Amino acid sequence: MTEFTLIAASAAVHHDIVECRHLIDGAWRASEDGAISERVSPSHGIVVSRSAKGGTTETEAAIAAARKAFDGGVWSKASGKSRATVLLKVAELIERDAEKMARVETLETGKPITQAFGEVSGAADLWRYAASLARTMHGESHNTLGPDMLGVVLKEPIGVVSVITPWNFPFWILSQKLPFALAAGCTCVVKPSELTPSTTVMLGELLIEAGLPSGVVNIVLGYGQPVGALMAEHPEVDMITFTGSTAVGRSIASAASGTLKKVALELGGKNPQVIFPDAAIDDAADAITFGVYFNAGECCNSSSRIIVHEDVAEAVVEKVVALSRKVAFGDPLNPETQVGAIVSTAHQQKIDGYVRDAVAAGAKVCLGGAALKVDGLPGEFYQPTVVAGVTPDMAIAREEVFGPVLSVLTFRSFDGAVALANDAAYGLSAGVWSDSVHTCLDFARQVEAGTVWTNTWMDGFPELTFGGVKQSGLGREIGPYGLEEFLEVKTLAMRIGRTRAPWVKAS
Ligand code: NAD
């Protein structure tokens, strides 16, 4: 039996380079200084896209366009019905173009084509859900303040929103933010990761086709400096929503503090799955395997550490190792592939460094632990890796590895399991496996996480809000709370009739 399941390159890839430009006030523009950057596929080594590289001029122009559009009211004052109509049309167009977009996303990220397709086509549902919120959102009325008073709380769009996204789920994460901001009536400046600009630009085309007015969504391509930093600090921006690393999240919060604009952050995670001895071990092992290898572990929701009861630890690890050997790693353009390439050489080295350091500190590699060669592809791949004997002090147990690497820790008591799960700076998601509803509920209430899965992993729905506690972030996305993030509230206290007693006594 071979150690891993590998899928070699299927055939030579024919690809027309995607030319990406900025979208500013309804027009596609190159950078003023003509600067460009190219994205080379991390799996296939070919140039996938060539993008205008933005600077201060383009960022200022995009923010000014969003400001003008917001203040002009073309979108911010439009009815919920007309906003919803555009969002629904965008959803339809995303589905029409999903195959084309998925292929480009696969080449830019290295992720498997079936998962890129699932990400893009699935995101259409986020646009549909946001459309439903655009029509149904409302404020509050207070009819209990006395016969001469009526209170009304209005919801208003917060204003101009900067949207900054990462490379790991470029289209999904954009769709967790943008349709909700638009449903609220905000105008936006969007910056995708410099590694994955194409699907954001393709969406820009769809927004125009769907009839979104000019200036409502502007796209600036480029790097964190100067584009992202200016989007965070600019006084004409009212809110910034960011998904990415905790380190950049901190710098964004600090840049935004100058104008005290609202900040929403979706950051990293070190998400545990806790397995009790009465759990359905086969189901748990499959979900652990999915949780660690999905998107090559380059996933904020990666279940990169498991905390297993000592009585079942050996059995669980044995099953996960056996399943890991069957997961298909290789050519991301092959529909059979389940795990593709690592996003960059530097990132591959970082992943390997975590494994090396854990071994040096006494952990044991049960499977993998090295780079993987895929026949016919020049890119970076990493073996499915299971590391046991991990202790809570090791970096591999505390930090995001963001690779296909599982850390195994063990526990003896329920309280010990909760303590280990909560012994993290992050608090994005957590899972519990037990046949006892009492154990699951008790754990779910004590664990510090924004999402808890019981006897499952990573199920998500547009209706169910998502976000982290502790250093995993600020604020929430999707679900009704995902809309609330982009709304301000305004209180109206109204007197009925001339019943107000004078404050100044009549002389
Ligand atoms: P990153 O923080 O390096 O970059 C994210 C985005 O921020 C990119 O567009 C980048 O150009 C921009 N940026 C970089 N420096 C900036 C600055 N100083 N000011 C403003 N913008 C700046 O993250 P990444 O490497 O692209 O993505 C991986 C990270 O994202 C991981 O840590 C992962 O956990 C996190 N992530 C979190 C979630 C979540 O929902 N919680 C989802 C996906 C990814």
XYZ file of C-alpha atoms and ligand atoms in Angstrom:
551
model
C 0.000 0.000 0.000
C 1.385 3.439 -0.956
C 1.662 5.843 1.927
C -0.567 8.555 0.407
C -3.224 8.919 -2.289
C -1.756 11.144 -4.992
C -3.248 12.610 -8.145
C -0.695 13.535 -10.774
C -1.108 16.431 -13.216
C -3.796 15.545 -15.741
C -2.696 17.531 -18.757
C -0.960 20.722 -19.867
C -3.016 23.727 -18.798
C -4.192 26.291 -21.342
C -5.032 29.512 -19.611
C -5.704 33.040 -20.830
C -4.176 35.442 -18.326
C -6.861 37.406 -16.495
C -6.201 41.145 -16.782
C -7.359 42.901 -13.602
C -7.847 46.627 -13.173
C -9.294 48.881 -10.486
C -13.018 49.652 -10.530
C -13.457 53.287 -9.578
C -16.736 55.165 -9.959
C -18.024 52.663 -12.494
C -14.912 52.667 -14.738
C -12.086 50.129 -15.043
C -8.739 51.869 -14.615
C -5.030 51.069 -14.701
C -2.779 52.538 -12.017
C -1.674 56.105 -12.617
C 1.993 55.033 -12.507
C 1.333 51.945 -14.656
C 2.466 49.569 -11.891
C 1.328 45.948 -12.212
C 1.818 42.678 -10.363
C 1.445 39.093 -11.567
C 0.056 36.089 -9.733
C 1.770 32.811 -10.517
C -0.250 29.686 -9.764
C 1.035 27.958 -6.605
C 0.184 24.575 -8.145
C 0.900 24.962 -11.870
C 3.603 27.637 -11.934
C 1.903 29.591 -14.749
C 0.893 33.256 -14.689
C -2.813 33.322 -13.806
C -3.532 37.040 -13.594
C -1.900 40.383 -14.211
C -3.198 43.200 -12.022
C -2.899 46.922 -11.731
C -1.008 47.590 -8.503
C -2.755 50.394 -6.679
C -1.241 53.238 -4.739
C -2.445 56.238 -2.792
C -3.981 57.923 -5.877
C -6.258 54.982 -6.737
C -7.235 54.395 -3.105
C -8.117 58.073 -2.566
C -10.138 58.092 -5.808
C -12.055 54.932 -4.837
C -12.862 56.292 -1.369
C -13.991 59.614 -2.885
C -16.256 57.750 -5.339
C -17.802 55.677 -2.550
C -18.306 58.821 -0.443
C -19.962 60.683 -3.322
C -22.239 57.724 -4.080
C -23.235 57.344 -0.445
C -23.910 61.028 0.153
C -25.807 61.301 -3.149
C -28.276 58.690 -1.882
C -28.490 56.685 -5.132
C -28.098 53.491 -3.094
C -28.254 54.537 0.563
C -31.746 55.965 0.084
C -32.974 53.346 -2.406
C -35.847 51.138 -1.266
C -35.173 47.707 0.177
C -37.004 46.283 -2.808
C -34.700 47.897 -5.355
C -31.569 46.897 -3.413
C -32.874 43.331 -3.165
C -33.575 43.242 -6.904
C -29.923 44.011 -7.691
C -28.597 41.519 -5.114
C -30.826 38.757 -6.504
C -29.634 39.504 -10.024
C -25.999 39.281 -8.827
C -26.749 35.857 -7.303
C -28.109 34.674 -10.657
C -25.049 35.976 -12.519
C -22.654 34.338 -10.027
C -24.330 30.998 -10.726
C -24.097 31.610 -14.484
C -20.331 32.277 -14.266
C -19.439 29.953 -11.393
C -17.451 27.478 -13.502
C -15.311 30.156 -15.099
C -14.680 31.872 -11.772
C -13.927 28.602 -9.976
C -11.245 27.662 -12.491
C -9.421 30.957 -12.002
C -9.761 30.686 -8.257
C -8.289 27.186 -8.351
C -5.295 28.410 -10.319
C -4.743 31.415 -8.038
C -5.176 29.593 -4.716
C -4.174 25.997 -5.510
C -7.457 24.685 -4.062
C -9.330 21.766 -5.683
C -11.689 22.686 -8.509
C -14.744 21.038 -6.936
C -14.210 23.071 -3.761
C -13.619 26.302 -5.688
C -16.862 25.642 -7.574
C -18.680 24.921 -4.297
C -17.307 28.133 -2.831
C -18.316 30.365 -5.759
C -21.706 28.820 -6.520
C -22.508 28.452 -2.804
C -21.768 32.146 -2.295
C -24.731 32.980 -4.540
C -26.940 31.904 -1.645
C -25.300 34.518 0.603
C -26.322 37.181 -1.931
C -29.881 35.791 -1.966
C -30.081 35.716 1.806
C -28.782 39.310 2.041
C -31.469 40.312 -0.486
C -34.107 38.918 1.877
C -32.683 41.040 4.707
C -32.698 44.177 2.534
C -36.491 43.908 2.310
C -37.275 42.802 5.837
C -34.949 44.858 8.036
C -36.633 47.334 10.303
C -36.117 49.234 13.511
C -38.229 49.316 16.667
C -41.239 51.177 17.916
C -41.935 51.886 21.603
C -45.595 52.447 22.337
C -45.268 52.104 26.119
C -43.666 55.428 27.001
C -46.898 57.105 28.126
C -49.901 58.472 26.254
C -48.054 61.548 24.998
C -44.868 59.871 23.761
C -43.893 57.547 20.933
C -40.383 56.189 20.491
C -38.980 54.948 17.184
C -35.551 53.494 16.594
C -34.465 53.807 12.970
C -31.792 51.726 11.280
C -29.594 53.548 8.810
C -26.632 52.448 6.704
C -23.373 53.203 8.480
C -21.832 54.885 5.415
C -18.688 54.129 3.403
C -17.231 50.710 4.252
C -13.723 49.450 3.495
C -13.718 45.707 2.802
C -10.366 43.873 2.962
C -10.216 40.134 2.238
C -7.601 37.324 2.398
C -6.466 34.717 -0.133
C -7.810 31.492 1.340
C -11.518 31.853 0.391
C -11.412 34.973 -1.779
C -14.953 34.761 -3.112
C -16.739 33.296 -0.095
C -15.295 35.787 2.375
C -16.096 38.697 0.059
C -19.660 37.370 -0.110
C -19.884 37.150 3.678
C -19.402 40.912 3.741
C -20.319 42.751 0.536
C -23.986 41.755 -0.017
C -24.744 42.479 3.640
C -23.114 45.921 3.441
C -25.068 46.574 0.234
C -28.327 45.295 1.726
C -27.849 47.828 4.531
C -27.407 50.642 1.958
C -23.674 51.200 2.429
C -21.215 51.990 -0.342
C -17.895 50.152 -0.418
C -14.240 50.121 -1.334
C -13.001 46.543 -1.702
C -9.422 45.279 -1.649
C -8.845 41.585 -2.343
C -5.599 39.893 -1.383
C -2.783 40.653 -3.820
C -2.511 36.857 -4.279
C -6.120 36.339 -5.390
C -7.561 39.407 -7.145
C -9.382 37.769 -10.074
C -12.729 36.604 -8.703
C -13.257 39.967 -6.988
C -12.682 41.713 -10.319
C -15.003 39.223 -12.065
C -17.635 40.049 -9.455
C -17.130 43.739 -10.271
C -18.186 42.958 -13.858
C -21.273 41.166 -12.560
C -22.213 44.081 -10.306
C -22.164 46.388 -13.322
C -24.212 43.896 -15.356
C -26.733 43.621 -12.517
C -27.277 47.381 -12.618
C -25.542 48.487 -9.418
C -25.067 52.269 -9.735
C -21.544 53.598 -10.350
C -19.461 54.324 -7.262
C -21.463 52.047 -4.959
C -18.790 49.334 -5.105
C -15.214 50.307 -5.964
C -12.312 47.864 -6.148
C -8.688 48.766 -5.537
C -6.060 46.103 -6.244
C -2.785 46.043 -4.398
C -0.992 45.358 -1.160
C -1.603 46.118 2.490
C 0.771 49.061 2.119
C -0.300 51.574 1.021
C -3.790 50.488 -0.144
C -5.131 48.523 2.855
C -3.590 50.830 5.432
C -5.116 53.917 3.794
C -8.512 52.198 3.605
C -8.265 51.637 7.375
C -7.207 55.116 8.409
C -8.987 57.379 5.919
C -11.331 59.941 7.533
C -13.946 59.597 4.750
C -14.421 55.891 5.575
C -16.994 55.116 8.290
C -16.262 51.433 8.889
C -13.703 48.805 8.024
C -14.457 45.099 7.791
C -11.415 42.863 7.554
C -10.711 39.149 7.362
C -7.143 38.006 7.679
C -4.383 37.445 10.161
C -4.524 38.586 13.760
C -1.325 40.615 13.312
C -2.792 42.661 10.436
C -6.120 42.892 12.306
C -4.291 44.587 15.164
C -2.634 47.083 12.840
C -5.999 47.827 11.215
C -7.654 48.459 14.586
C -4.836 50.803 15.452
C -4.983 52.647 12.082
C -8.775 52.967 12.441
C -8.496 54.407 15.947
C -7.391 57.782 14.578
C -10.938 58.479 13.356
C -12.683 56.047 15.759
C -14.395 54.373 12.812
C -16.197 51.108 13.392
C -13.995 48.019 13.032
C -15.178 44.459 12.309
C -12.483 41.771 12.331
C -12.574 38.078 11.395
C -9.175 36.723 12.369
C -7.484 33.422 13.025
C -8.423 30.346 15.016
C -6.887 27.349 16.800
C -10.062 25.362 16.762
C -10.336 22.221 18.904
C -12.495 19.170 18.356
C -12.973 17.370 21.674
C -13.717 13.653 21.542
C -15.315 11.944 24.535
C -15.090 8.163 24.940
C -18.805 7.622 24.228
C -18.575 9.372 20.824
C -19.249 7.699 17.481
C -15.544 7.294 16.816
C -15.805 6.517 13.089
C -17.883 9.654 12.473
C -15.531 11.741 14.586
C -12.460 10.421 12.761
C -13.963 11.304 9.392
C -14.888 14.825 10.558
C -11.418 15.330 12.036
C -9.871 14.298 8.716
C -12.164 16.705 6.849
C -11.576 19.472 9.407
C -7.812 19.405 9.113
C -7.304 18.853 5.367
C -10.134 20.934 3.905
C -8.546 23.777 1.900
C -5.148 22.221 2.776
C -5.706 23.451 6.329
C -5.510 27.037 5.048
C -8.785 27.737 6.727
C -9.649 29.906 9.722
C -12.002 27.083 10.789
C -9.383 24.357 10.452
C -9.691 21.925 13.359
C -5.958 21.916 13.715
C -5.980 20.425 17.197
C -7.963 17.569 18.624
C -8.349 16.926 22.316
C -9.123 13.230 22.795
C -9.977 11.258 25.900
C -7.025 9.041 26.844
C -9.142 5.864 26.623
C -9.867 6.369 22.922
C -6.859 8.436 21.824
C -4.958 5.531 20.266
C -8.016 4.301 18.357
C -8.909 7.790 17.113
C -5.363 8.531 15.928
C -5.135 5.147 14.197
C -8.391 5.801 12.324
C -7.445 9.363 11.370
C -4.067 8.182 10.065
C -5.743 5.442 8.018
C -8.270 7.923 6.569
C -5.525 10.494 5.912
C -3.760 8.027 3.605
C -6.928 7.844 1.497
C -7.446 11.603 1.059
C -6.578 12.523 -2.536
C -3.792 15.130 -2.658
C -2.602 16.516 -5.967
C -3.596 18.356 -9.140
C -6.275 20.840 -8.057
C -7.771 20.911 -11.557
C -8.646 17.210 -11.323
C -12.195 16.795 -9.950
C -11.057 13.776 -7.901
C -8.587 15.874 -5.891
C -9.531 16.731 -2.309
C -6.430 18.690 -1.236
C -4.411 20.944 -3.509
C -1.324 23.127 -3.281
C -0.005 25.336 -0.497
C -0.426 29.008 -1.364
C 3.284 29.948 -1.498
C 6.781 28.629 -0.896
C 7.204 30.881 2.147
C 4.013 29.474 3.631
C 5.101 25.892 2.936
C 8.311 26.582 4.873
C 6.347 28.065 7.770
C 4.162 24.933 7.987
C 7.200 22.669 7.934
C 8.863 24.800 10.627
C 5.973 24.146 13.038
C 6.313 20.393 12.529
C 10.135 20.448 12.932
C 9.890 22.519 16.145
C 7.233 20.186 17.608
C 9.412 17.151 16.929
C 12.399 18.880 18.522
C 10.221 19.563 21.578
C 9.294 15.856 21.917
C 6.176 15.386 19.762
C 5.861 12.358 17.488
C 4.937 12.454 13.802
C 2.469 9.598 13.160
C 2.066 10.444 9.475
C 3.584 12.841 6.954
C 5.636 15.765 8.166
C 7.327 16.775 4.907
C 6.813 18.338 1.493
C 4.955 16.243 -1.067
C 5.950 15.830 -4.699
C 3.081 15.678 -7.180
C 4.062 14.309 -10.592
C 3.879 16.866 -13.365
C 3.359 19.890 -11.114
C 6.040 22.356 -10.023
C 4.045 23.717 -7.059
C 4.268 23.320 -3.298
C 2.318 20.516 -1.662
C 2.514 19.253 1.934
C 1.880 15.730 3.162
C -1.159 14.949 5.293
C 0.406 15.187 8.725
C -0.623 13.904 12.144
C 1.478 14.906 15.150
C 0.794 13.166 18.485
C 2.267 13.746 21.926
C 1.664 17.495 21.544
C 1.699 19.465 24.792
C -0.199 22.728 25.317
C 2.969 24.821 25.525
C 4.175 23.915 21.998
C 3.722 26.493 19.222
C 1.990 23.821 17.093
C -0.730 23.618 19.782
C -1.153 27.375 20.211
C -0.575 29.063 16.864
C -2.308 28.797 13.510
C -0.276 26.414 11.338
C -2.580 27.033 8.363
C -1.538 23.763 6.741
C -2.629 20.094 6.586
C -1.236 19.363 10.042
C -3.171 17.878 12.959
C -2.009 18.195 16.580
C -3.233 15.562 19.023
C -3.615 16.373 22.733
C -5.265 14.145 25.322
C -7.428 14.618 28.444
C -8.749 12.590 31.384
C -11.682 14.627 32.771
C -14.459 16.828 31.382
C -13.026 19.887 33.174
C -9.586 19.069 31.804
C -10.991 18.973 28.263
C -12.698 22.353 28.677
C -9.553 23.858 30.189
C -7.415 22.624 27.266
C -9.955 23.839 24.695
C -10.018 27.290 26.290
C -6.250 27.476 26.738
C -5.854 29.546 23.563
C -5.616 33.178 22.582
C -8.181 32.417 19.841
C -11.884 31.606 20.121
C -13.310 31.125 16.638
C -14.917 27.677 16.636
C -14.932 24.415 18.586
C -16.439 20.948 18.275
C -17.584 18.288 20.690
C -18.171 14.589 20.005
C -20.266 12.589 22.472
C -23.431 10.505 22.404
C -24.591 12.305 25.557
C -26.598 15.447 24.888
C -25.671 16.560 28.414
C -21.940 16.378 27.676
C -22.421 18.238 24.382
C -24.511 21.025 25.894
C -22.328 21.386 28.972
C -19.244 21.659 26.752
C -20.946 24.036 24.302
C -21.836 26.420 27.116
C -18.377 26.415 28.674
C -16.170 26.609 25.608
C -14.950 30.050 24.527
C -15.825 30.161 20.821
C -18.073 32.018 18.404
C -19.402 28.767 16.892
C -19.737 25.322 18.480
C -20.440 22.202 16.447
C -21.798 19.134 18.210
C -21.225 15.788 16.485
C -20.378 17.537 13.235
C -17.818 19.978 11.860
C -18.008 23.113 9.745
C -21.668 22.990 8.740
C -22.682 26.527 7.857
C -25.773 28.363 6.663
C -26.407 31.973 5.631
C -28.907 32.148 8.523
C -26.334 31.179 11.183
C -24.065 34.005 12.210
C -20.313 33.555 12.300
C -17.454 35.246 14.138
C -14.947 34.867 16.906
C -14.328 35.768 20.529
C -11.001 36.621 22.179
C -8.310 37.308 19.565
C -10.356 35.681 16.784
C -12.089 38.941 16.098
C -14.690 41.599 16.663
C -18.256 41.595 15.369
C -20.235 39.025 13.418
C -20.878 38.116 9.806
C -23.829 36.539 7.951
C -27.155 35.797 9.592
C -29.213 38.753 10.815
C -26.258 39.978 12.909
C -24.196 40.171 9.725
C -26.536 42.904 8.495
C -26.629 44.705 11.852
C -22.866 45.271 11.625
C -23.436 47.667 8.736
C -26.263 49.618 10.370
C -26.340 52.614 12.666
C -29.329 53.183 14.914
C -31.001 56.520 15.416
C -33.494 57.161 18.176
C -36.557 59.339 17.667
C -38.441 60.424 20.779
C -41.688 62.067 19.679
C -44.152 64.016 21.753
C -47.793 63.699 20.772
C -49.773 66.878 21.344
C -48.638 70.002 23.206
C -48.228 68.235 26.541
C -44.659 69.202 27.437
C -44.517 71.045 30.763
C -42.293 74.156 30.466
C -38.821 73.835 32.082
C -38.619 77.573 32.699
C -41.194 78.690 35.214
C -43.541 81.369 33.979
C -42.737 84.617 35.858
P -3.252 38.793 5.871
O -3.642 39.378 7.169
O -1.826 38.717 5.546
O -3.901 39.614 4.655
C -5.295 39.811 4.570
C -5.566 41.054 3.749
O -5.062 42.190 4.441
C -4.904 41.061 2.379
O -5.803 41.658 1.470
C -3.693 41.950 2.597
O -3.234 42.596 1.437
C -4.241 42.973 3.579
N -3.247 43.661 4.392
C -1.986 43.264 4.702
N -1.400 44.195 5.497
C -2.299 45.189 5.688
C -2.287 46.414 6.417
N -1.243 46.800 7.125
N -3.389 47.181 6.417
C -4.489 46.792 5.738
N -4.559 45.652 5.016
C -3.478 44.845 4.996
O -3.969 37.393 5.827
P -3.875 36.292 4.696
O -2.518 35.702 4.817
O -4.332 36.815 3.397
O -4.997 35.253 5.200
C -4.764 34.305 6.151
C -5.268 34.728 7.516
O -6.647 35.075 7.455
C -5.188 33.626 8.547
O -4.658 34.110 9.751
C -6.639 33.203 8.746
O -6.962 32.615 9.943
C -7.353 34.464 8.534
N -8.735 34.174 8.132
C -9.744 34.386 9.046
C -11.057 34.096 8.714
C -12.189 34.341 9.677
O -13.316 34.430 9.221
N -11.956 34.458 10.962
C -11.342 33.604 7.450
C -10.296 33.386 6.547
C -8.993 33.712 6.916
